[in-house]
Coordinates of C-alpha atoms and ligand atoms in Angstrom, one line a residue:
X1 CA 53.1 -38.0 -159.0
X2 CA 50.7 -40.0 -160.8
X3 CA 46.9 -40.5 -159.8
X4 CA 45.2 -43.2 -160.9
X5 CA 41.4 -43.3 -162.2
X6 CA 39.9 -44.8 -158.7
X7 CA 41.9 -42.2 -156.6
X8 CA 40.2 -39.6 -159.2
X9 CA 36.7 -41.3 -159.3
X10 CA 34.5 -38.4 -157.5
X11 CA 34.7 -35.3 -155.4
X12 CA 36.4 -36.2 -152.2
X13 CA 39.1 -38.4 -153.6
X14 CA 39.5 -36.0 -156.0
X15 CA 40.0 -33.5 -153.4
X16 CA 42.1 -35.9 -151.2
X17 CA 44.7 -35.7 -154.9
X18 CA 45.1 -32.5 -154.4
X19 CA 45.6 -32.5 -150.3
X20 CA 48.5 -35.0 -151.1
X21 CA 50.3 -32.9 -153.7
X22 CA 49.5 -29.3 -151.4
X23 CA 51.0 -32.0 -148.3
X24 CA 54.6 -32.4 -150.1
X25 CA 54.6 -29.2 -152.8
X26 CA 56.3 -27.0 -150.5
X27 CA 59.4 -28.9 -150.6
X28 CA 59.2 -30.5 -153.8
X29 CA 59.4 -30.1 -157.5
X30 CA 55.7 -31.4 -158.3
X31 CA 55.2 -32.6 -161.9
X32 CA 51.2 -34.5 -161.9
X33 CA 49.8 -36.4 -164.2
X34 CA 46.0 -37.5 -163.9
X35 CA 44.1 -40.6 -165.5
X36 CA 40.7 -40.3 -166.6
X37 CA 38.4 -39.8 -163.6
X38 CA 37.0 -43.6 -162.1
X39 CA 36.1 -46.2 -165.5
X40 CA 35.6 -43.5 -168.1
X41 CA 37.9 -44.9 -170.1
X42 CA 36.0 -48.1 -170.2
X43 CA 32.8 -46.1 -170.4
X44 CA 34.0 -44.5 -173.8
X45 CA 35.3 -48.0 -175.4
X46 CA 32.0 -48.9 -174.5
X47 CA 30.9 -45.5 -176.6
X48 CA 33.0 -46.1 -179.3
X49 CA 31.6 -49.8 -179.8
X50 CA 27.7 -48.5 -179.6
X51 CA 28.3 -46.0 -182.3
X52 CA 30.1 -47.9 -184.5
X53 CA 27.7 -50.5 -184.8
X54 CA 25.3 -47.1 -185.4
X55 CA 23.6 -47.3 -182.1
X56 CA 23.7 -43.2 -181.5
X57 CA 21.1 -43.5 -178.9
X58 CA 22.7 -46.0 -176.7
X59 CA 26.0 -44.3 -177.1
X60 CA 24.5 -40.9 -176.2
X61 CA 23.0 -42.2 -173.1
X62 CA 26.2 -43.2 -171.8
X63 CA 28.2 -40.2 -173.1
X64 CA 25.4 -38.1 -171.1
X65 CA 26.3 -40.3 -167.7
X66 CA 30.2 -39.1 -168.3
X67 CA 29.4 -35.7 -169.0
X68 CA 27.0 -34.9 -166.1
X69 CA 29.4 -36.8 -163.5
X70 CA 32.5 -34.8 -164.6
X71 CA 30.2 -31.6 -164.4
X72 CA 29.0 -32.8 -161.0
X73 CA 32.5 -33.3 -159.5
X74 CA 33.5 -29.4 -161.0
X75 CA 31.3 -28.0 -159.4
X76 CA 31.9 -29.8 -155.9
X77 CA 35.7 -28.8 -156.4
X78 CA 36.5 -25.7 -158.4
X79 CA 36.8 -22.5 -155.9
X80 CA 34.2 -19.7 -156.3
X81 CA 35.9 -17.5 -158.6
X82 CA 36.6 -20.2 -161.0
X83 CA 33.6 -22.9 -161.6
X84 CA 32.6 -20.9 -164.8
X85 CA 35.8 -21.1 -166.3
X86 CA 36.1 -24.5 -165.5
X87 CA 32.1 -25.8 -166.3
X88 CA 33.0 -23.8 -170.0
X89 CA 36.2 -25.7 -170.4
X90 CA 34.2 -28.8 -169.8
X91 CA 31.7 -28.0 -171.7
X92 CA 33.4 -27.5 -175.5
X93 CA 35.2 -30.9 -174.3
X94 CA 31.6 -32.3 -174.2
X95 CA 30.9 -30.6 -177.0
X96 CA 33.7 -32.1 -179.4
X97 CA 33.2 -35.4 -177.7
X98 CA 29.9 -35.5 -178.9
X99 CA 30.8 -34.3 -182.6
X100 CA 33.5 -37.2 -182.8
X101 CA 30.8 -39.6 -181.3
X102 CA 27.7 -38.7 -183.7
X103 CA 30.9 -38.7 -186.6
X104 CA 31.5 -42.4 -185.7
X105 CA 28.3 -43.3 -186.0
X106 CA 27.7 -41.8 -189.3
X107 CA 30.4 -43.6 -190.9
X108 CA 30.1 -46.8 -188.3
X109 CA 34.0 -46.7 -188.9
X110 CA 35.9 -46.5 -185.8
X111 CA 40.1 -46.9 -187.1
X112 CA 42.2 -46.9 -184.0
X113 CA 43.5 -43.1 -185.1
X114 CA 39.6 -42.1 -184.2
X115 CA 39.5 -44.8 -181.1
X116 CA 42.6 -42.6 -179.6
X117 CA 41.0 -39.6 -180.5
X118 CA 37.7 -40.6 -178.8
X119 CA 39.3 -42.4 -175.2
X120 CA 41.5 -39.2 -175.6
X121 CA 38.5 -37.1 -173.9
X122 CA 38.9 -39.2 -170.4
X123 CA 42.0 -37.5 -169.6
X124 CA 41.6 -34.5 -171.7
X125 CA 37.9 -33.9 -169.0
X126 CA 39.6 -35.0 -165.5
X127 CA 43.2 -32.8 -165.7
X128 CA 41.6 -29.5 -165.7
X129 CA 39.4 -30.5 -163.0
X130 CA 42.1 -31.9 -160.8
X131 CA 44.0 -28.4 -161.4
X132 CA 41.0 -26.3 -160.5
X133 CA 40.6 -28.6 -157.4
X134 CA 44.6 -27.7 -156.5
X135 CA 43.9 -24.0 -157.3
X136 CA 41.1 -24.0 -155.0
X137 CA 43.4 -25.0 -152.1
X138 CA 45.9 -22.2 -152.9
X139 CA 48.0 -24.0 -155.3
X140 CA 48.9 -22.5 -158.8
X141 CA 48.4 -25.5 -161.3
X142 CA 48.3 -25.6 -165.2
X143 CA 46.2 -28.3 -167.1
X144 CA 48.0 -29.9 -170.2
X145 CA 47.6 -32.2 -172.6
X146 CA 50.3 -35.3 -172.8
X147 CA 51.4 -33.2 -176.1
X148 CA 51.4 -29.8 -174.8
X149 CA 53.9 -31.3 -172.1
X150 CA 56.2 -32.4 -175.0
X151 CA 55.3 -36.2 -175.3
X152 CA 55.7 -37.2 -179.1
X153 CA 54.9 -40.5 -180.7
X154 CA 54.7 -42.8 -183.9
X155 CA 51.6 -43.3 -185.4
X156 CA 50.9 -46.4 -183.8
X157 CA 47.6 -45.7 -182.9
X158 CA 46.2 -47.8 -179.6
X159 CA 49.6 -48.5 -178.8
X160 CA 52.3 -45.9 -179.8
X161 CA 56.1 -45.9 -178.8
X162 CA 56.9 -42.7 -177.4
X163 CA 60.0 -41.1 -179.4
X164 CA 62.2 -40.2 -176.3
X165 CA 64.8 -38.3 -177.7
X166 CA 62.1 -35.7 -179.0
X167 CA 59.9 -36.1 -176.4
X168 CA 62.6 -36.0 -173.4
X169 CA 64.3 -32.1 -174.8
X170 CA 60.5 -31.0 -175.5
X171 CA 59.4 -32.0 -172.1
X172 CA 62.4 -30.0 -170.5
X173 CA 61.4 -26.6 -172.4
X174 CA 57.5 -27.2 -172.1
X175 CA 57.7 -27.8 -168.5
X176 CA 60.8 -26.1 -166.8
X177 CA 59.2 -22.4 -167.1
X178 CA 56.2 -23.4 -165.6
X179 CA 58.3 -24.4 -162.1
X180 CA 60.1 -21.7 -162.8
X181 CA 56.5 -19.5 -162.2
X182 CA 55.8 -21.7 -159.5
X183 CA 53.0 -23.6 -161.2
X184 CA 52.4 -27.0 -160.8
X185 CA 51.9 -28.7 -164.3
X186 CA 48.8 -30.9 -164.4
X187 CA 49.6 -33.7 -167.1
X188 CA 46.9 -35.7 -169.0
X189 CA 48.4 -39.8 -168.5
X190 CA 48.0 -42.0 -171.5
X191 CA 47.8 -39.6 -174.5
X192 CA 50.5 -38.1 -176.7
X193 CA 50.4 -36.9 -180.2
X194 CA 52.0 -37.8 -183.3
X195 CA 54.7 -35.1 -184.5
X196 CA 51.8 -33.6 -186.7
X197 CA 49.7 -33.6 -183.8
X198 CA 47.4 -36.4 -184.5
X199 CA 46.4 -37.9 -180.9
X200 CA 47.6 -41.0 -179.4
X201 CA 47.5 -42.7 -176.6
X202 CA 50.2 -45.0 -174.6
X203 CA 48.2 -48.6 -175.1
X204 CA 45.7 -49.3 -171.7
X205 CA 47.2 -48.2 -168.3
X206 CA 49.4 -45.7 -170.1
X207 CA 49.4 -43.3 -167.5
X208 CA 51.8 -44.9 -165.5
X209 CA 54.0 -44.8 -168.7
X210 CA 53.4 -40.8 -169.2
X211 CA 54.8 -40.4 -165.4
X212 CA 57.7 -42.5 -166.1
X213 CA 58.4 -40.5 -169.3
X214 CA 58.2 -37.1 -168.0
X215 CA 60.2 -38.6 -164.4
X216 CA 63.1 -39.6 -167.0
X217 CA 63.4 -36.6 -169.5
X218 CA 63.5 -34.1 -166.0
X219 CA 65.7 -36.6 -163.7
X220 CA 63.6 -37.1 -161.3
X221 CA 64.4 -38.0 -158.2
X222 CA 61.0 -40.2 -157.4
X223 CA 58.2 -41.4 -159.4
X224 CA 55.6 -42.0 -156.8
X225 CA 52.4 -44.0 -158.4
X226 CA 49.0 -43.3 -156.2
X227 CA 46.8 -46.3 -156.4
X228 CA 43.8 -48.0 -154.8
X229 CA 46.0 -50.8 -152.8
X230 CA 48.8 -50.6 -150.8
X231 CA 51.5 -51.2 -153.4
X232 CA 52.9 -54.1 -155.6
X233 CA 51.1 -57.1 -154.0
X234 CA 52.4 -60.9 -153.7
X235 CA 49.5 -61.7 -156.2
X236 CA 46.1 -59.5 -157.6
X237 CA 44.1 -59.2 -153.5
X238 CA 40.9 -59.7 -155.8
X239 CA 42.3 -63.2 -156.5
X240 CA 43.9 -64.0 -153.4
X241 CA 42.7 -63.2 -150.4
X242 CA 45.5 -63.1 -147.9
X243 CA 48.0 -61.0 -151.0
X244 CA 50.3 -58.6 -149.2
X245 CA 52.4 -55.4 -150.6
X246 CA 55.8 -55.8 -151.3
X247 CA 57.8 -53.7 -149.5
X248 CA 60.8 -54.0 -151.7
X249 CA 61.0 -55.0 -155.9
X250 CA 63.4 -54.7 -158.4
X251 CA 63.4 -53.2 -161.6
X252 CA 64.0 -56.2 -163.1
X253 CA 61.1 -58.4 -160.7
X254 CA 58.2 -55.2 -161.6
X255 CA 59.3 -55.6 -165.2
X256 CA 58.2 -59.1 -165.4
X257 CA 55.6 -58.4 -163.0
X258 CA 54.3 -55.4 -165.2
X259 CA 54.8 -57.2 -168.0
X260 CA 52.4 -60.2 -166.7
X261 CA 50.4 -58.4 -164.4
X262 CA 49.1 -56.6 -167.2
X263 CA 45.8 -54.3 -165.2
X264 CA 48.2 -53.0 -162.5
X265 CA 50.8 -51.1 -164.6
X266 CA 51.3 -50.6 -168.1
X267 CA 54.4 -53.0 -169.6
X268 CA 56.6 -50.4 -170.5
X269 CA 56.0 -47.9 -167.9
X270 CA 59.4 -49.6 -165.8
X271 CA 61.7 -48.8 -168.9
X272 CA 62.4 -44.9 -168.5
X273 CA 62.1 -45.5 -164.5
X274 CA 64.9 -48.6 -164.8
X275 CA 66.9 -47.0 -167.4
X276 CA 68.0 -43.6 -165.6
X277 CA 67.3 -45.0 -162.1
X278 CA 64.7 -43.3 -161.0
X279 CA 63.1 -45.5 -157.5
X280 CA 59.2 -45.7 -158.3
X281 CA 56.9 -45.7 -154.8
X282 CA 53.5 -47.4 -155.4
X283 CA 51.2 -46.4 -152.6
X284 CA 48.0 -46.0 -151.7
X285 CA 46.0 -42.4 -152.3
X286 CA 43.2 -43.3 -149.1
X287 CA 46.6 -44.6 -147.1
X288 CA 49.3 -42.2 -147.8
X289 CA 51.2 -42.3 -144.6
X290 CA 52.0 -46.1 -145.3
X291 CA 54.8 -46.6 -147.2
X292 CA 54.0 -48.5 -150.2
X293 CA 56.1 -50.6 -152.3
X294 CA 59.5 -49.0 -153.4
X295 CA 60.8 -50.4 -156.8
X296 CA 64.8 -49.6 -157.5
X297 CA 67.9 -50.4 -159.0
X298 CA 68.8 -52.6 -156.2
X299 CA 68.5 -56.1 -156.0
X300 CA 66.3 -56.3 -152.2
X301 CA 66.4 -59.6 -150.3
X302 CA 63.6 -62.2 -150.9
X303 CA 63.6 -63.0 -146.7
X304 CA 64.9 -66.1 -147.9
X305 CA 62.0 -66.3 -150.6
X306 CA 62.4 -67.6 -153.9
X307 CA 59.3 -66.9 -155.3
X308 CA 58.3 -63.0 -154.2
X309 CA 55.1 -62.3 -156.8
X310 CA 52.8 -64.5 -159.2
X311 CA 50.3 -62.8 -161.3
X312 CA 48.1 -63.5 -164.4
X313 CA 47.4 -62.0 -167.8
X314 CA 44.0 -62.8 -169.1
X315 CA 42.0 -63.1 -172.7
X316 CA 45.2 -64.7 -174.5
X317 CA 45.1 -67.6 -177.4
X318 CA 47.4 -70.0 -178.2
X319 CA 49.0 -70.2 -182.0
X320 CA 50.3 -73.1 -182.6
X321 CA 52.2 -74.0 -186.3
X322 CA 53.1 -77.7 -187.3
X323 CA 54.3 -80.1 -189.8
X324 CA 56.6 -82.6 -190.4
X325 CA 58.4 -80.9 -192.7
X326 CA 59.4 -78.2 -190.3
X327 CA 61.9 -80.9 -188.3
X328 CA 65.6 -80.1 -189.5
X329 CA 64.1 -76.8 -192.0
X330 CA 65.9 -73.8 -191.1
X331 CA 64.3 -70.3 -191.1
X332 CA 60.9 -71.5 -190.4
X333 CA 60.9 -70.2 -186.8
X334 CA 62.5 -67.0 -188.4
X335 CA 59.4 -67.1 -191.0
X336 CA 56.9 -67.2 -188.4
X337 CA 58.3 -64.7 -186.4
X338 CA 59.0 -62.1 -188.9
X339 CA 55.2 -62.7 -190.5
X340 CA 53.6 -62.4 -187.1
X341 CA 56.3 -59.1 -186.1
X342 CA 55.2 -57.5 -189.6
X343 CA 51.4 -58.0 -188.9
X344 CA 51.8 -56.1 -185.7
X345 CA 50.9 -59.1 -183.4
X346 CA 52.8 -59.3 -180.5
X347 CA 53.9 -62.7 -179.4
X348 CA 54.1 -62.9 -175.8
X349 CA 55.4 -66.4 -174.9
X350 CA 57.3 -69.0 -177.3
X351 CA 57.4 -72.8 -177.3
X352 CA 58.6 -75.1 -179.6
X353 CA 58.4 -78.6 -179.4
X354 CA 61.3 -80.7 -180.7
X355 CA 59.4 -84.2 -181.1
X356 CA 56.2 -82.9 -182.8
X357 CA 58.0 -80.3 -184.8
X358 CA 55.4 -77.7 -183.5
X359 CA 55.9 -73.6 -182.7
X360 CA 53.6 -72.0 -180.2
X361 CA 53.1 -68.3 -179.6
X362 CA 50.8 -67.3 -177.2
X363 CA 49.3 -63.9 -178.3
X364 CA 46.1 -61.4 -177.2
X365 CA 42.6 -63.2 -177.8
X366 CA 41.6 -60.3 -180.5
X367 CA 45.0 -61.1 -182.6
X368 CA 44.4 -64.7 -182.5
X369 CA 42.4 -64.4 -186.1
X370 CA 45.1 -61.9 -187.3
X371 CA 47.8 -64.3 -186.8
X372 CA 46.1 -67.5 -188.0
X373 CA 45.3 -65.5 -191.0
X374 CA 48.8 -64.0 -191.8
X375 CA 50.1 -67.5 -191.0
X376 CA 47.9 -69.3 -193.6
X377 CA 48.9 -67.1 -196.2
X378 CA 52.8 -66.7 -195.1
X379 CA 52.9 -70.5 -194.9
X380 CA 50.8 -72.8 -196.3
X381 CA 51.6 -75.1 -199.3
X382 CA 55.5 -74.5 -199.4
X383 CA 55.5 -77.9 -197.9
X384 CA 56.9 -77.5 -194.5
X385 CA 53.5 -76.3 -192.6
X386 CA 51.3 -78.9 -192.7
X387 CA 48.8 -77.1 -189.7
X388 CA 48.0 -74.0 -188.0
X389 CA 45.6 -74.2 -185.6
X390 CA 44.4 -71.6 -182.7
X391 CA 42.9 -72.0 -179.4
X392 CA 41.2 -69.0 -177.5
X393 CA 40.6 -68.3 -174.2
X394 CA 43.4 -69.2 -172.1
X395 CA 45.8 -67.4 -169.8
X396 CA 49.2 -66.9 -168.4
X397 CA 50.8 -67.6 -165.1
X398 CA 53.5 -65.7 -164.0
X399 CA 55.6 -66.9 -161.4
X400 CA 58.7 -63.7 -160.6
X401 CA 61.5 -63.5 -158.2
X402 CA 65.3 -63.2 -158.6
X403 CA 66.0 -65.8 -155.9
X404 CA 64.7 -68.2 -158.9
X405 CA 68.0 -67.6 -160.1
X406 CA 69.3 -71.1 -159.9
X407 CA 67.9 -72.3 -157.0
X408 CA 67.2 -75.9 -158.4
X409 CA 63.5 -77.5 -157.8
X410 CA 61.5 -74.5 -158.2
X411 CA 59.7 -75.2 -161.4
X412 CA 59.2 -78.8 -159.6
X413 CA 57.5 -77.1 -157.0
X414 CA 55.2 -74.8 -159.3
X415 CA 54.3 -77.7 -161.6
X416 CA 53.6 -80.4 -158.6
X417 CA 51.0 -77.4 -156.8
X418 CA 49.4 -76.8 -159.9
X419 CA 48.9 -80.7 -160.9
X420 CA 47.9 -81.2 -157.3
X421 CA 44.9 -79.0 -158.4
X422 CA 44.2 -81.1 -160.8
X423 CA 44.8 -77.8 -163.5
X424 CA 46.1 -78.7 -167.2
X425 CA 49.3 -76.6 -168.0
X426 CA 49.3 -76.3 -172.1
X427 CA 52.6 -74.4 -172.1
X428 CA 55.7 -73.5 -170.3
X429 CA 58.3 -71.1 -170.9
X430 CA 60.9 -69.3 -168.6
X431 CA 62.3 -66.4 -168.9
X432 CA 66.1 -66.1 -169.8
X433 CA 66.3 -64.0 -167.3
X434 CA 65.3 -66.9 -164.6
X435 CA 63.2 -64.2 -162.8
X436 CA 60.1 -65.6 -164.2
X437 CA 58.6 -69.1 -165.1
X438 CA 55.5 -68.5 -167.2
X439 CA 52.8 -71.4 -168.2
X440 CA 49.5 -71.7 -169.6
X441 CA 46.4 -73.0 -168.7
X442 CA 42.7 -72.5 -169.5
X443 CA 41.2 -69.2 -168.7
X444 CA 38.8 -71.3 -166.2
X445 CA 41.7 -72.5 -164.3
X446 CA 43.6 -68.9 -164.1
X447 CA 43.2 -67.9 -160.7
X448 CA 42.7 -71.2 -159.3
X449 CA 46.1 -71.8 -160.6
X450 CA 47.2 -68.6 -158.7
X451 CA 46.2 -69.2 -155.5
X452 CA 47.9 -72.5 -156.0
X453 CA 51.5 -70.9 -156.5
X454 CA 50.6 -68.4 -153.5
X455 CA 49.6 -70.7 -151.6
X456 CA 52.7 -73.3 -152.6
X457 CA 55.6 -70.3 -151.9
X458 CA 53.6 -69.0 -148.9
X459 CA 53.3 -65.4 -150.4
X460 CA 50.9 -64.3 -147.7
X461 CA 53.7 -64.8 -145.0
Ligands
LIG501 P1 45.0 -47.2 -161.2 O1 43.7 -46.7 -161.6 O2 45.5 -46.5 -159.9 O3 46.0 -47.1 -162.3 P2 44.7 -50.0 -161.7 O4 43.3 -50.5 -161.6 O5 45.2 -49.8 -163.1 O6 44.8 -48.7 -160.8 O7 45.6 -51.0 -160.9 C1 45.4 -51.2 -159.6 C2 44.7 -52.5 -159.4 O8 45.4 -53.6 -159.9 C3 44.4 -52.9 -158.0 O9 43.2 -52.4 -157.5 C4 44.4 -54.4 -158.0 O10 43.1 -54.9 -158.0 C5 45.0 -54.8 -159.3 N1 46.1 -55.7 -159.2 C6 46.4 -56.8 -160.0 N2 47.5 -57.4 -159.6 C7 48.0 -56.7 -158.6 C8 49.2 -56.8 -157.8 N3 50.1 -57.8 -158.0 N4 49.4 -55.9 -156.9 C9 48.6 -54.9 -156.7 N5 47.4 -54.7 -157.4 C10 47.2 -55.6 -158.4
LIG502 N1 42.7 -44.1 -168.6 C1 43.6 -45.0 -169.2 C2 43.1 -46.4 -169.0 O1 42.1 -46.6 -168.3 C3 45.0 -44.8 -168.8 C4 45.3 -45.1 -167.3 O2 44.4 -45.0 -166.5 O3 46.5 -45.3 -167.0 O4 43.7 -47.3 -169.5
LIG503 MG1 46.5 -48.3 -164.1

């Protein structure tokens, strides 16, 4: 069971996590893993950015905010016997938080090895609370980090790939003796550790990929995902009003989903769940009795929909490359690829016009510059590349659904409700998979653009 930062954010709902694992613990192998409590891990980005730019003060006025409101939901939750512990715990977290914090800002270098180290304290701060809140309702629980649980990574800091092989037979002796005590494991989400034991964390969201991981190394039988909303909605409900859950999704329709939706799970969290099987529920921590959406292996029936889910990834550029000399020049395509691959940029939708002799990647707003850069250099004056140019600020439609799968007329239908709109669509692509047809318009025209499809495939309905 994972629990996500809103069904964390203050005493009652942290209180209400606990109710919901002592409600099914009886009968059930429980492994948890906890997010940082509420938007702390936005709160310490925040940090991070104020103290590198040497702004100690600012910085520590927010750090104090996160300390005192972690302190203040200990004390509401821990049982008698136990606030001290707990409060002490807290407080050498605090502590070291505030050494790596006053360290940034000395040096006003924050590398993504220290940014890891720094968010690493929003999960580190809200496990043990959520274990002292379980022991306080009779439950024996045991706080651990991502790495004490047997989670090891590359050193791909802000992002790392989890090295499952390691990870998954580490996992099995870290956790197994625990259940066989009876004690609940309490898991931090998104951070791991390097096999030297640097920190690292799972990329924005990771959390959900932590669950997934630890579900697939134990076989699992459920992953179950408590959110804010009901489940997997037709569309984001702060977008579109009338969104509904999904009952039913695919591995393969969340993938694309996950992959697009970006905010409501992490990417890669599907792949352990999808490879060994493993049905996720995503339901709702104030809601439990509803049942949420169920993603699994098999293929569930659309109601006769085509389109089941459209969502929108945000803050993306556009890359384009061009020059006449690129018509009928093999390897160029390879050439930008491979320069953009070894600059860690990740391209997220290709296009290539045939007329124009033009390649477009659309990549993350903050890796637009990196990939211009690498570009220039990789590219220019060998006579092929006459142009690279960049446009910010855009963002992605993605339209999902398996009944896609040639049914003829359905990119008609997106294009035509999005033009009806009067919204300029700058690129298409669709996935090979024919679950998904992706496009791009400005970041102005995102949700409009949304509510257009939703409207269109009547997802509300
Ligand atoms: P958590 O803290 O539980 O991980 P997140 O904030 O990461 O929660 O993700 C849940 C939020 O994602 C929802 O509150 C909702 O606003 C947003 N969201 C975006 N797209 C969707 C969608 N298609 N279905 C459900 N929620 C979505
Ligand atoms: N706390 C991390 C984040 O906000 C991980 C997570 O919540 O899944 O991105
Ligand atoms: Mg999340």
């Amino acid at each position: 069971m994972k629990f996500g930062g809103t069904s964390l954010a203050n005493a009652p709902r942290m209180k209400n996590a606990a109710r919901i694992i002592l409600r099914y613990s009886p009968k059930n192998k429980i492994v948890v893993v906890a997010s940082a409590v509420g938007e702390t891990t936005d709160q310490l980005i925040q940090i991070a950015e104020l103290a590198k730019k040497g702004n100690l003060q600012q910085a520590r006025k927010l750090l104090s905010k996160i300390q005192a409101s972690h302190l203040k939901i200990a004390r509401m939750v821990a049982g008698r016997g136990e606030t001290r512990e707990l409060v002490s715990r807290l407080d050498q977290l605090n502590s070291e938080l505030e050494q790596t914090v006053e360290g940034i800002a000395h040096l006003r270098e924050l590398t993504s090895r220290s940014r890891d180290y720094l968010l690493s304290f929003g999960e580190r701060l809200s496990t043990p609370i959520l274990a002292a809140t379980m022991s306080a309702m009779g439950l024996r629980s045991r706080a651990l980090t991502g790495a004490e649980a047997g989670i090891t990574t590359d050193d791909n800091f802000g992002e790392a790939k989890p090295l499952t092989e390691i990870s998954y037979h580490q996992v099995h002796q870290r956790l197994d003796p625990l259940w066989g005590r009876r004690i609940i494991p309490v898991v931090t989400g998104f951070i791991a550790a390097t096999v030297d034991g640097s920190i690292t964390t799972l990329g924005r969201g990771g959390s959900d990929y932590t669950a997934t991981l630890l579900a697939a190394a134990l076989g699992a039988d459920e992953i179950w995902i408590w959110t804010d909303v009901d489940g997997l909605m037709t569309a984001d409900p702060r977008i579109v009003k009338n969104a509904i859950p999904l009952p039913y999704i695919s591995f393969g329709e969340a993938l694309e989903l996950s992959y697009f939706g970006a905010k409501m799970m992490h990417p890669r969290a599907l792949q352990p769940a999808g490879q060994k099987k493993i049905p996720v529920r995503i339901k709702n921590s104030s809601r439990p009795a509803r049942s949420g959406t169920l993603v699994s292996a098999s293929e569930s029936s659309n109601g006769g929909k085509v389109v089941k889910a459209v969502s929108i990834i945000r803050d993306v550029g556009i890359v384009t490359v061009s020059g006449s000399g690129m018509m009928g020049a093999p390897g160029v395509a390879a050439k930008v690829f491979q320069t953009l691959g070894s600059n860690n940029v990740n391209v997220m939708m290709i296009s290539q016009g045939s007329s124009e002799a033009t390649i477009s990647s659309v990549v993350a707003n903050r890796e637009v510059d990196r990939a211009v850069r690498a570009l220039q250099l990789a590219l220019m004056g060998q006579g092929y590349v006459d142009r690279i140019v960049a446009e910010k600020d855009a963002c992605i439609i993605a339209v999902v659904g398996s009944g896609m799968k040639g049914t003829p007329g359905v990119a008609a239908r997106i294009f035509t409700a999005v033009a009806k709109r009067k919204l300029n669509v700058r690129m298409v692509a669709q996935g090979s998979s024919e679950y998904n047809v992706s496009f791009v318009v400005s970041h102005k025209d995102g949700p409009e653009a949304v509510r257009a499809i939703h409207e269109e495939f009547n997802l509300g309905r």
